[in-house]
Structures are given as C-alpha cells and as structure tokens.
XYZ file of C-alpha atoms in Angstrom:
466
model
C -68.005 -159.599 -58.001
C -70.095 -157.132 -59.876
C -70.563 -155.044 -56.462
C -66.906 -154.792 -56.292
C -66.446 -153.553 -59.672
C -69.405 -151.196 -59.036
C -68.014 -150.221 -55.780
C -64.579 -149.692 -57.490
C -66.125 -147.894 -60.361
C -67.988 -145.411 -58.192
C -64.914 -144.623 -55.569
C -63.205 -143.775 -58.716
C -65.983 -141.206 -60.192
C -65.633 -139.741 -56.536
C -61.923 -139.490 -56.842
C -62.208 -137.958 -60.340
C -65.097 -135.558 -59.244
C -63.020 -134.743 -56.417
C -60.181 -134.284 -58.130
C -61.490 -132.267 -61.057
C -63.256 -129.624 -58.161
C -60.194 -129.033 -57.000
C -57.894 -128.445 -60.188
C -61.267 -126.059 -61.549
C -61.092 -123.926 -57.926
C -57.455 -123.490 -58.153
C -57.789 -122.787 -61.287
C -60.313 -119.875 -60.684
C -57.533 -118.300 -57.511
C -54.814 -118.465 -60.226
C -56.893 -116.350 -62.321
C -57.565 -113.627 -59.981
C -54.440 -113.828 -58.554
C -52.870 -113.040 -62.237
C -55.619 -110.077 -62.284
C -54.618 -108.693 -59.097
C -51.105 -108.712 -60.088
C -51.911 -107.102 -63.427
C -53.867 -104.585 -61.418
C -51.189 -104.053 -59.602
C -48.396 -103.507 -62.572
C -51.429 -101.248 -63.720
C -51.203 -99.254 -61.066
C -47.383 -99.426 -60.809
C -47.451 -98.650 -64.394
C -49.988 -95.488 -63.512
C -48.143 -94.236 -60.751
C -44.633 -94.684 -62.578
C -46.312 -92.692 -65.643
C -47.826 -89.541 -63.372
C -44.552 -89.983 -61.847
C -42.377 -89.103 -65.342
C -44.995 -86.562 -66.301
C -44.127 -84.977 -62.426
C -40.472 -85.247 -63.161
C -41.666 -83.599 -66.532
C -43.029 -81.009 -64.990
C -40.663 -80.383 -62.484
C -38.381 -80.037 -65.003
C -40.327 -77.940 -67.311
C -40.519 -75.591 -64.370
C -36.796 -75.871 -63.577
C -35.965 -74.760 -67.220
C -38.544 -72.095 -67.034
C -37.152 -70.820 -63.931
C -33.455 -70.742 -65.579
C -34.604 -69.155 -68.412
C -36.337 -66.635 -66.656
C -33.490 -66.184 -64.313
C -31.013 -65.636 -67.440
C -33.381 -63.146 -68.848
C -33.453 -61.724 -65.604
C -30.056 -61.422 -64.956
C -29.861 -59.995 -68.972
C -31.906 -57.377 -67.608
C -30.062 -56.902 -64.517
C -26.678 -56.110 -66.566
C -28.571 -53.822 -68.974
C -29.935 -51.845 -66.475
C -26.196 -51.412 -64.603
C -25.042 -50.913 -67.554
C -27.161 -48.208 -68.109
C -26.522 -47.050 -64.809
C -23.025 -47.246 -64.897
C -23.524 -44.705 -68.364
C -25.162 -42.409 -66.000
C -22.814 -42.270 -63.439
C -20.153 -41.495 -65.918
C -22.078 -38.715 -67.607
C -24.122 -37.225 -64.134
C -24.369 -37.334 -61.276
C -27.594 -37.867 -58.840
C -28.626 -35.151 -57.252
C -28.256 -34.890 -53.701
C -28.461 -32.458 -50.451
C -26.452 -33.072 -47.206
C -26.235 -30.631 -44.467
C -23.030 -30.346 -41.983
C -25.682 -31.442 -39.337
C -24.160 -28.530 -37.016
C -27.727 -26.435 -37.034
C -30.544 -25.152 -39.096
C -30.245 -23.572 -42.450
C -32.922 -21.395 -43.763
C -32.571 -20.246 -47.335
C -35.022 -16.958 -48.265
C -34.888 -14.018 -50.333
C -36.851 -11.238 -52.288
C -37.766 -9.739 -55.411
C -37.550 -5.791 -55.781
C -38.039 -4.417 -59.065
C -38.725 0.114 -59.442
C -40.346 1.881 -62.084
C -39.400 5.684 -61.511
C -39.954 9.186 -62.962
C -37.989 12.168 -61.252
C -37.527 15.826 -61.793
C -33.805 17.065 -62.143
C -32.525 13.281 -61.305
C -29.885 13.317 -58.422
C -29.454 16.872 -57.490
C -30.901 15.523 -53.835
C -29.681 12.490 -54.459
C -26.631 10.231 -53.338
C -25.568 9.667 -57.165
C -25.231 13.110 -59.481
C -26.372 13.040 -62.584
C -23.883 14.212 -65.458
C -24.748 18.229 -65.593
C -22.803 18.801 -68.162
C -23.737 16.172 -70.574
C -27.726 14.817 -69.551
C -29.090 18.360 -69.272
C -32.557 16.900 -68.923
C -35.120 17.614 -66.277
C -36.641 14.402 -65.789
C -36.083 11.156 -66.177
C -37.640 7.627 -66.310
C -35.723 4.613 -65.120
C -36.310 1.188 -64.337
C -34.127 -0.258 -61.538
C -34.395 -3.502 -58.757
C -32.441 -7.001 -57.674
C -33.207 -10.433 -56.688
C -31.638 -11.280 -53.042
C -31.403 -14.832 -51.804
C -30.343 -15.105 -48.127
C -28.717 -18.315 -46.315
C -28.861 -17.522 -42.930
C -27.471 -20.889 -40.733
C -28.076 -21.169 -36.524
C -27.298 -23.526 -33.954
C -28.563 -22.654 -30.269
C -27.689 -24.751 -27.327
C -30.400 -25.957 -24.271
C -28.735 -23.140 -22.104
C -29.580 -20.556 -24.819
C -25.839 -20.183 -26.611
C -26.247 -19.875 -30.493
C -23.967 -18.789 -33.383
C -24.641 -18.471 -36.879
C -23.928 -17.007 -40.073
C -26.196 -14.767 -42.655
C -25.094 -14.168 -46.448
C -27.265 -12.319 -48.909
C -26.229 -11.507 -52.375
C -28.204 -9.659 -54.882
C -28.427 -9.859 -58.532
C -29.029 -6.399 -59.873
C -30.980 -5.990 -63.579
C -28.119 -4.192 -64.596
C -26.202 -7.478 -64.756
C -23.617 -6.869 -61.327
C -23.594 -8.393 -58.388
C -23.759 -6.671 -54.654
C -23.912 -7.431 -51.751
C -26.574 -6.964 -48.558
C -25.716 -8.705 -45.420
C -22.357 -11.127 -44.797
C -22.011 -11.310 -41.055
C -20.892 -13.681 -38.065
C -22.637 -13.407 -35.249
C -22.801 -15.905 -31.827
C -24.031 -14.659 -27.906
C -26.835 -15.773 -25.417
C -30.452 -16.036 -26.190
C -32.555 -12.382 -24.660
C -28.933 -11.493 -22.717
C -25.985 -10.628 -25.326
C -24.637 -10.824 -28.145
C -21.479 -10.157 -31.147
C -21.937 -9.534 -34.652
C -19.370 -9.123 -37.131
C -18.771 -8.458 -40.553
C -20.602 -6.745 -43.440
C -24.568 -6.012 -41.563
C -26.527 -2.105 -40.518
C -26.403 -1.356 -36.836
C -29.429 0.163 -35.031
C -31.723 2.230 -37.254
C -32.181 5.918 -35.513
C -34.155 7.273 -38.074
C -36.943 5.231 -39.602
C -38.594 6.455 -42.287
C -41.879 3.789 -41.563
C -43.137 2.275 -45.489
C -40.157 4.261 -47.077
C -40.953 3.400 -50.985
C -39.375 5.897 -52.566
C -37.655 8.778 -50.452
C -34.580 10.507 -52.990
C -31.997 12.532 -51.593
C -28.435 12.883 -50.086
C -27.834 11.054 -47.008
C -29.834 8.333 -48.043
C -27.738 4.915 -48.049
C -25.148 4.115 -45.973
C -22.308 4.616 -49.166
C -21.617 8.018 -50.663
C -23.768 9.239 -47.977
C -22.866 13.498 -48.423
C -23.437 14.632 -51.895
C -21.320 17.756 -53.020
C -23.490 20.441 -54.050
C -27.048 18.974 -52.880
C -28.567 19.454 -49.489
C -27.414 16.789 -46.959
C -30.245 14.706 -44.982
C -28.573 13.913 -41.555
C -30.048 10.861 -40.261
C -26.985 9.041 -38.164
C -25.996 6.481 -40.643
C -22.561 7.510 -41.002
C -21.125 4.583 -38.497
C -24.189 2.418 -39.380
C -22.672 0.157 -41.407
C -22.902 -1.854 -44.411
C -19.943 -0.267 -46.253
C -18.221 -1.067 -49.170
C -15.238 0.321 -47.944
C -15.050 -1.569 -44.460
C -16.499 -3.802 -41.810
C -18.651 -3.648 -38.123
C -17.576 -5.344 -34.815
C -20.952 -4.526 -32.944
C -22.169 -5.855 -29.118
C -25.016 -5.605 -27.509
C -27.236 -6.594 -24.243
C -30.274 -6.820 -23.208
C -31.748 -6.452 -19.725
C -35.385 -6.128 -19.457
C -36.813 -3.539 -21.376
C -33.026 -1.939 -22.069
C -30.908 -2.452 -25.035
C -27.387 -1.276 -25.145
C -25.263 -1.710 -28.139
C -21.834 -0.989 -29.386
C -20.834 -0.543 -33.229
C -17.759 0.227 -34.417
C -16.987 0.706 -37.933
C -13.621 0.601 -39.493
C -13.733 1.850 -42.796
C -11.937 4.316 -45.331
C -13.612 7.553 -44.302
C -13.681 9.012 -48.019
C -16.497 6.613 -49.232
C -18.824 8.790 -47.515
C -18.133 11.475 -50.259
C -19.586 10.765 -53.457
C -17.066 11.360 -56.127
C -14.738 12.352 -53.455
C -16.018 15.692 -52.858
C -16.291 18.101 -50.116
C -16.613 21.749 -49.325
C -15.646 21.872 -53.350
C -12.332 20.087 -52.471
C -11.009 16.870 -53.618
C -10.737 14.594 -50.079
C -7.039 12.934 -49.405
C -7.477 9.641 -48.059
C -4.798 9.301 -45.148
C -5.973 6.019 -42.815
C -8.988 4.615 -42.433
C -11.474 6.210 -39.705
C -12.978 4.463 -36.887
C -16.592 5.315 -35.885
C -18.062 4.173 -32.691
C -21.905 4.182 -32.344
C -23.144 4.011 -29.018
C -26.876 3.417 -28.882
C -29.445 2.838 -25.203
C -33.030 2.146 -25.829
C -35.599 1.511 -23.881
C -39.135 -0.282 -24.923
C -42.885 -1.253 -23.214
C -45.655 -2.734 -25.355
C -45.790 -0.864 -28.793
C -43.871 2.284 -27.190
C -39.953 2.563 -27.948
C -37.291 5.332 -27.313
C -33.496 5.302 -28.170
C -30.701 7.873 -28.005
C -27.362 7.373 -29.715
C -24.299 9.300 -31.054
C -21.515 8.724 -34.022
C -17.926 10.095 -33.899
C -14.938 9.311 -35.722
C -11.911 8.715 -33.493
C -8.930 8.865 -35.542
C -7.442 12.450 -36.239
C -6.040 13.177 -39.651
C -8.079 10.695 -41.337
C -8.907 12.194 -44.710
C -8.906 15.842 -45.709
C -7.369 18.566 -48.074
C -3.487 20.423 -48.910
C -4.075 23.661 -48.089
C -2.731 25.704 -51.762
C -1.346 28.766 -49.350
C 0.499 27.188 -46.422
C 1.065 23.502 -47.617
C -0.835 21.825 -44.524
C -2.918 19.168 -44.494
C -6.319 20.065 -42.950
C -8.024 17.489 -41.348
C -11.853 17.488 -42.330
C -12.503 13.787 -40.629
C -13.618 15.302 -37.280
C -17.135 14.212 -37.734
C -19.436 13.722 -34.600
C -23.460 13.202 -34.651
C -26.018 12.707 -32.226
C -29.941 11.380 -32.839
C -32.646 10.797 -30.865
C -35.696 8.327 -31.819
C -39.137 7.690 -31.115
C -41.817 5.269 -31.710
C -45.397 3.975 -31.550
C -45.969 0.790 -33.116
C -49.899 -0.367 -33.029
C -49.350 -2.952 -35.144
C -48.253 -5.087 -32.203
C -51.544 -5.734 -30.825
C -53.798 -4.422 -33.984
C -52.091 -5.742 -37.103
C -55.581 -4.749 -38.986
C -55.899 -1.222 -37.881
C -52.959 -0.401 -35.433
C -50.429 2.764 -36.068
C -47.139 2.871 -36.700
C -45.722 6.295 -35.730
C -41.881 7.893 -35.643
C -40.628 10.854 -34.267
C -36.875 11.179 -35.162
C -34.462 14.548 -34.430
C -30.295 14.091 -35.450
C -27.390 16.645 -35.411
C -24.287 16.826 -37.010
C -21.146 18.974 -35.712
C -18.433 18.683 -38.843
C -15.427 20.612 -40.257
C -17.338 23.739 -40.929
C -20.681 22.291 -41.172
C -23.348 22.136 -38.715
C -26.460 19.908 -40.236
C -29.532 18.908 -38.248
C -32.375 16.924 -39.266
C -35.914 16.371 -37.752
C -38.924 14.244 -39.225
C -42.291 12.541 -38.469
C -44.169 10.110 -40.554
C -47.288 8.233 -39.959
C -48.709 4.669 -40.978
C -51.980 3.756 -41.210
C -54.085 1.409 -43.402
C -51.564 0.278 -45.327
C -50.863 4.432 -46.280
C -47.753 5.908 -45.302
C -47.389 9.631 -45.432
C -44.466 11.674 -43.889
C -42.499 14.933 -43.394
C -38.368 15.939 -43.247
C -37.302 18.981 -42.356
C -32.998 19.708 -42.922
C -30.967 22.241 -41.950
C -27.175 22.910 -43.328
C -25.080 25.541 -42.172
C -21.760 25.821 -44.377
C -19.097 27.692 -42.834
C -16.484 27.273 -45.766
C -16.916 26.505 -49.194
C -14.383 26.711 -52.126
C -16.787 26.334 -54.720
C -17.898 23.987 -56.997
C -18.527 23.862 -60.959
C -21.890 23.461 -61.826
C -25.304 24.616 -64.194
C -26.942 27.541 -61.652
C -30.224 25.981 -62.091
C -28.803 22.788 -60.832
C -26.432 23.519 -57.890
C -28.267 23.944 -54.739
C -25.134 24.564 -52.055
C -22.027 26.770 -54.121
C -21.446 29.115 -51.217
C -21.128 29.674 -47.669
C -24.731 29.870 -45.839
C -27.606 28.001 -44.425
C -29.820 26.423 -46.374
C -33.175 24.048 -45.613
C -34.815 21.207 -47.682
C -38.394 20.627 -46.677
C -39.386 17.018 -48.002
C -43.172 15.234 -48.142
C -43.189 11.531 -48.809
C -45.925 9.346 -48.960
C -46.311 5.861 -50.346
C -49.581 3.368 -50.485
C -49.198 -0.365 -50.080
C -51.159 -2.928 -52.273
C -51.197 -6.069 -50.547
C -51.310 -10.086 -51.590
C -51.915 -9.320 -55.417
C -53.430 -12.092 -57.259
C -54.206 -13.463 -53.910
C -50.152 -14.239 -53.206
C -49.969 -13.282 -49.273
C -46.138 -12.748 -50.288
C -46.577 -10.561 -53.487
C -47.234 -6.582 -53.172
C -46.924 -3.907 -54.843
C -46.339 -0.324 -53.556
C -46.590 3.242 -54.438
C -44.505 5.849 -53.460
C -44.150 9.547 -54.015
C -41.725 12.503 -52.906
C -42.151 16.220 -53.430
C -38.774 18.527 -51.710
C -38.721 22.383 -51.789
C -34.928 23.988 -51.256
C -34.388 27.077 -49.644
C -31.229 28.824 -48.823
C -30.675 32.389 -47.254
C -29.283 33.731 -50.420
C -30.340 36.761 -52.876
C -33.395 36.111 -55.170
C -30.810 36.990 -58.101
C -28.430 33.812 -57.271
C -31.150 31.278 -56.670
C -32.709 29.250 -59.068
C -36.720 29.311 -60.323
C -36.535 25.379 -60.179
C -35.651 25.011 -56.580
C -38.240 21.845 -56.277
C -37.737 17.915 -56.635
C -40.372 15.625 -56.856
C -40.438 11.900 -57.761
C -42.555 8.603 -57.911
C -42.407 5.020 -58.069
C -44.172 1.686 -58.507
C -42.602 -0.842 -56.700
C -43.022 -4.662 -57.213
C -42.237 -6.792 -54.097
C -42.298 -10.339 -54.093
C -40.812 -12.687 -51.256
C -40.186 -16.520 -51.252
C-alpha cells in the first residue's frame, strides 16, 4: 500500500514538473513574441514618423516652390509691365535691309582755311567790287558728305545700283554731290543716269587749292575774269539739269556717251556774257563723246562737247530787235597720263599732259597744262588763252576787271600743293597744303592795264574719311 501511494505521489510530481516546464517555456515564446511585435509597431511607428516628416518635407518644398513661383511670376508681370512702358514710349532699335544687294554707307570730311589776293576776280564767284574793296581775304569754308551707294550683281555679271551723297556745308545748307542710277554688265557696258561728272579730260593730279574761272562744273565762265577751258561744260553735275551717259569697254578701249540736258544759262555766273544779260530760251543739250585707250600705268583719251540745240540762250539785239543766239558752244580736249602709282605706290609718278579748245560766239579759248606728282608733292603749270571778238562792256573798278574789251588775253597759273599723310597715326586722316600764284596778261596799252595784274592764294586743307 505505501508503494502505491509513493508510486502515485511521484507520477504526480512528474506530472506537475512536467506540467510547470511547459506553462514556464510558453511562457518565455509569449514574451518574445510580444517583443517582436512591439519591435515591429516600433518600427511601423519609425517608418510611419520619417514617413510624415517626408510628407513634411515634400510639402515644405511644394509651398516653397509656389511661393517662389508667385514671386516669380510677380516679377514676370513687373518686368512686362515695364516693357510694355517702353514700347509705348520707344521703340527698339533695329536695322533691316530690302535683302536685294549690298549697301555700303561712306563719306568724308573736308574742311579749308584760305587767304587770297583780290578774292574771285579768277574765280567762278565775284566778289562785290563795289562794296568789299579789299585785296585779300581770309575765309574758312568745307562740308561733311555721307554716301549710300547700294549694288546687286548677278553670276553672269549684270548689276544695278544706286549712289546718293549729300553734303552738309558749315555754312548751314545742304548740297548735293552724286544722285545717280546706274545698271549694265560687269568689264562690257554700262548706263548711268541722273545727277554724277562724266569722264574727267583735264586732271589737275593733288588739286588742293587751284582758284579761277572755269573751275566747277556750275557758273563755269565768269564775266570779266579770264576763262580756264578745261571741257567741263557737258560734264555734268549741274544744278540746273541731269546726265544720261553709256559706255563700253573692250579691252584696253573705253567709249562713252554723255549727254547733258540742262538750262544753258547756269554756265554764266550772274548771267553774264560778253557784258550782256543772257535770255534763257530752252534748255541746251550737250553731247560728250569721249574714246580712250589704256596699258599698264599709260592712258590717252580724246573727246569733244557741243551744244545741239540752236537758239538756246542769248541776247535782244537794242538796234535791229533780233535775238542773237550765243549757245553755239563746241569744245574739243585731248588727255594724257602716266600713273606710277600702279605698280610703285611708295615712289611711283603720277603725270598729266592735258590741251582743250573752245570755238564760241565770238570767243575762241584754249587751254594747255602739265602737272607732276611725286612724294606726296604736287606741283603744276596752266597756260590760257582768250580771244574776245565782241564785247559790250562791263562795269567794273580798273584795277579789278581783267577782260572789258575786245582782245586776247593769257593767264599763266603755278599750283602746287604738299600732302601730309595718316596724322596722329589715322591711315584715313590728312591734311594738305596747297598754293596758287596766276599772272594776267592781255595785248592791251600799258595805260589801260592794271599794276595788280597777279592772283595768288593758299590753303590748309583737313581731310578725314570714314
């Protein structure tokens, strides 16, 4: 009996032990399960918080953004609103071209400081005898040109184009140089038209300062003063008319064509001639002929001038009532030259030889000169011959009226000038010097000729081009 109890009592401590390992070990997985799950809310928790402070950010950023985007956009309007201020008070500045060719835009400066003896009396422009009785005077004269000059030439050597040049004169008026229209075939032919100077046939090489009548191509004959004759009559560049000129080329020949339509009585300052006030009928039409022929630096040309309309301009006869016609004008010139510079620019000379001849209404002029370039120094000679076959007379001082009578009677001219090149170092800037002494003889008495029958002159001329 007592082993049963005993064996009772100890199957039941087994049971217990048993039972008590097994409630302690779950127990223990219980508690680690419960840390694992609060592990897990920890990291739940964790990733939930770095989540909000993402969505924090993110937002953060998002407002940022907007804000910057509305101060932006504040900006934005300010600034087209300040644009839109502009536009309504200027506008931008801005350059287009047609797109049909080339424009080139150019010019020069010219500004004179002269001193002359008995100002004019050779001259294209009279000083007032009768009022200015002085000998000499100093005067400072010049413009400012700017050209435009457009072109357009083709692959198979067609062009046209256009040149305008207006000057600005110190004396505050406006002139003109070159407006002309001009279109052809490159090295074969070509047409120009409008306002422009044909070929020169009597160059006067560095001509700085060179004073006398016959000198520009307006109010070329001077009344009273001894008239240079050097075939610009139908030259062109009138103020009274226009040119229609053509031309070729073929080789080493150059044939041209001007024609100038113009009213004939510009050519007569103040409207003077022979001492008789010129009637202005129609308009005269010179044609200008000119052949030349060139080889390296040598160059020859031959031309004439000759009004072809009859009747043109001229003077009432006081006796019979006629009209005589004075505008039967023809000249003829003759041109050489040498130009060294070709093939020496340093050291090369530039030489002209130039002979013209003028058959008028009782007036025979001819003209011959030579001039020589060299180092920059120019110096030159002009020899003139009038013979007056009528004259009516004209009012003026003795001392100062060279022609008052029927005759012949020669001017014999020096001019010289000196060139001072790139000044301050400016290849574009120079400055020149130029001088001209004239001596004026006639074939009458000693008695009736003045003791003052000399001109002289001189210059400093600024030249600047850009």
């Amino acid at each position: 009996m007592k082993k049963r109890i005993l064996a009772v009592a100890i199957g039941l401590s087994m049971c217990a032990g048993s039972g008590w390992a097994k409630t302690s070990n779950s127990s223990i997985e219980q508690r680690l399960q419960q840390l694992e799950a609060r592990l897990a809310a920890a990291e739940n928790r964790a990733a939930a918080a770095e989540n909000q402070v993402q969505q924090l950010k993110v937002k953060q950023a998002a407002e940022i953004k907007e804000v910057k985007a509305a101060q932006g956009s504040i900006r934005v309007e300010a600034v087209e609103a300040s644009k839109e201020e502009v536009r309504k008070n200027a506008t931008s500045p801005a350059l287009s071209l047609a797109g049909y060719g080339d424009l080139k835009i150019y010019g020069d400066v010219e500004f004179n400081m002269d001193a002359e003896s008995n100002h004019g009396l050779v001259a294209m422009t009279n000083a007032d005898l009768q009022n200015d009785p002085t000998n000499e005077q100093w005067d400072l004269n010049g413009r400012i040109k700017v050209g435009f000059e457009g072109n357009r030439t083709l692959d198979n050597g067609y062009f046209a184009g256009f040149r305008a040049e207006p000057l600005a004169d110190m004396t505050g008026t406006m002139d003109l140089d070159d407006a002309m229209f001009f279109f052809g075939q490159k090295d074969d032919w070509a047409v120009k038209m409008g306002r422009f100077e044909a070929y020169d046939m009597f160059p006067l090489n560095q001509d700085t300062f060179v004073e006398h009548s016959g000198n520009t191509a307006n109010d070329l004959y001077d009344d009273g003063s001894g008239y240079i004759y050097m075939m610009k009559e139908g030259r062109g560049r009138s103020d009274a008319g226009g040119n229609f000129l053509v031309s070729k080329q073929i080789d080493n020949w150059y044939f041209e064509l001007n024609s100038l339509l113009e009213n004939g009585t510009s050519l007569f300052n103040e409207d003077g001639y022979h001492g008789r006030d010129v009637e202005h009928e129609k308009n005269v039409i010179y044609m200008r002929p000119v052949i030349a022929w060139s080889q390296d630096a040598f160059s020859v040309a031959a031309a004439m001038e000759s009004n072809v309309v009859n009747n043109a301009y001229g003077y009432t006869d006081d006796h019979t009532g006629k009209f005589v016609d004075q505008s039967n004008r023809t000249g003829y010139g003759l041109t050489m030259t040498w130009n060294g510079l070709k093939n020496d620019p340093d050291n090369g000379i530039v030489a002209n030889l130039n002979a013209a001849y003028m058959d008028a209404d009782e007036e025979q002029d001819f003209t011959a000169a030579a001039n020589v370039l060299w180092k920059r120094f120019e110096l030159g000679y002009i020899y003139a011959h009038n013979k007056i076959d009528d004259y009516a007379g004209i009012i003026c001082r003795d001392e100062n009226c060279f022609i008052n009578d029927e005759g012949t009677y020669d001017i014999h001219t020096v001019h010289a000038s000196y060139q001072i090149p790139n000044v301050m170092n400016m290849q574009n800037f120079n400055i020149y010097l130029g001088a001209y002494y004239s001596i004026l003889d006639s074939d009458e008495s000693a008695e009736h000729r003045s003791d003052d029958d000399d001109r002289y002159g001189a210059r400093v001329r600024f030249k600047y081009y850009f």
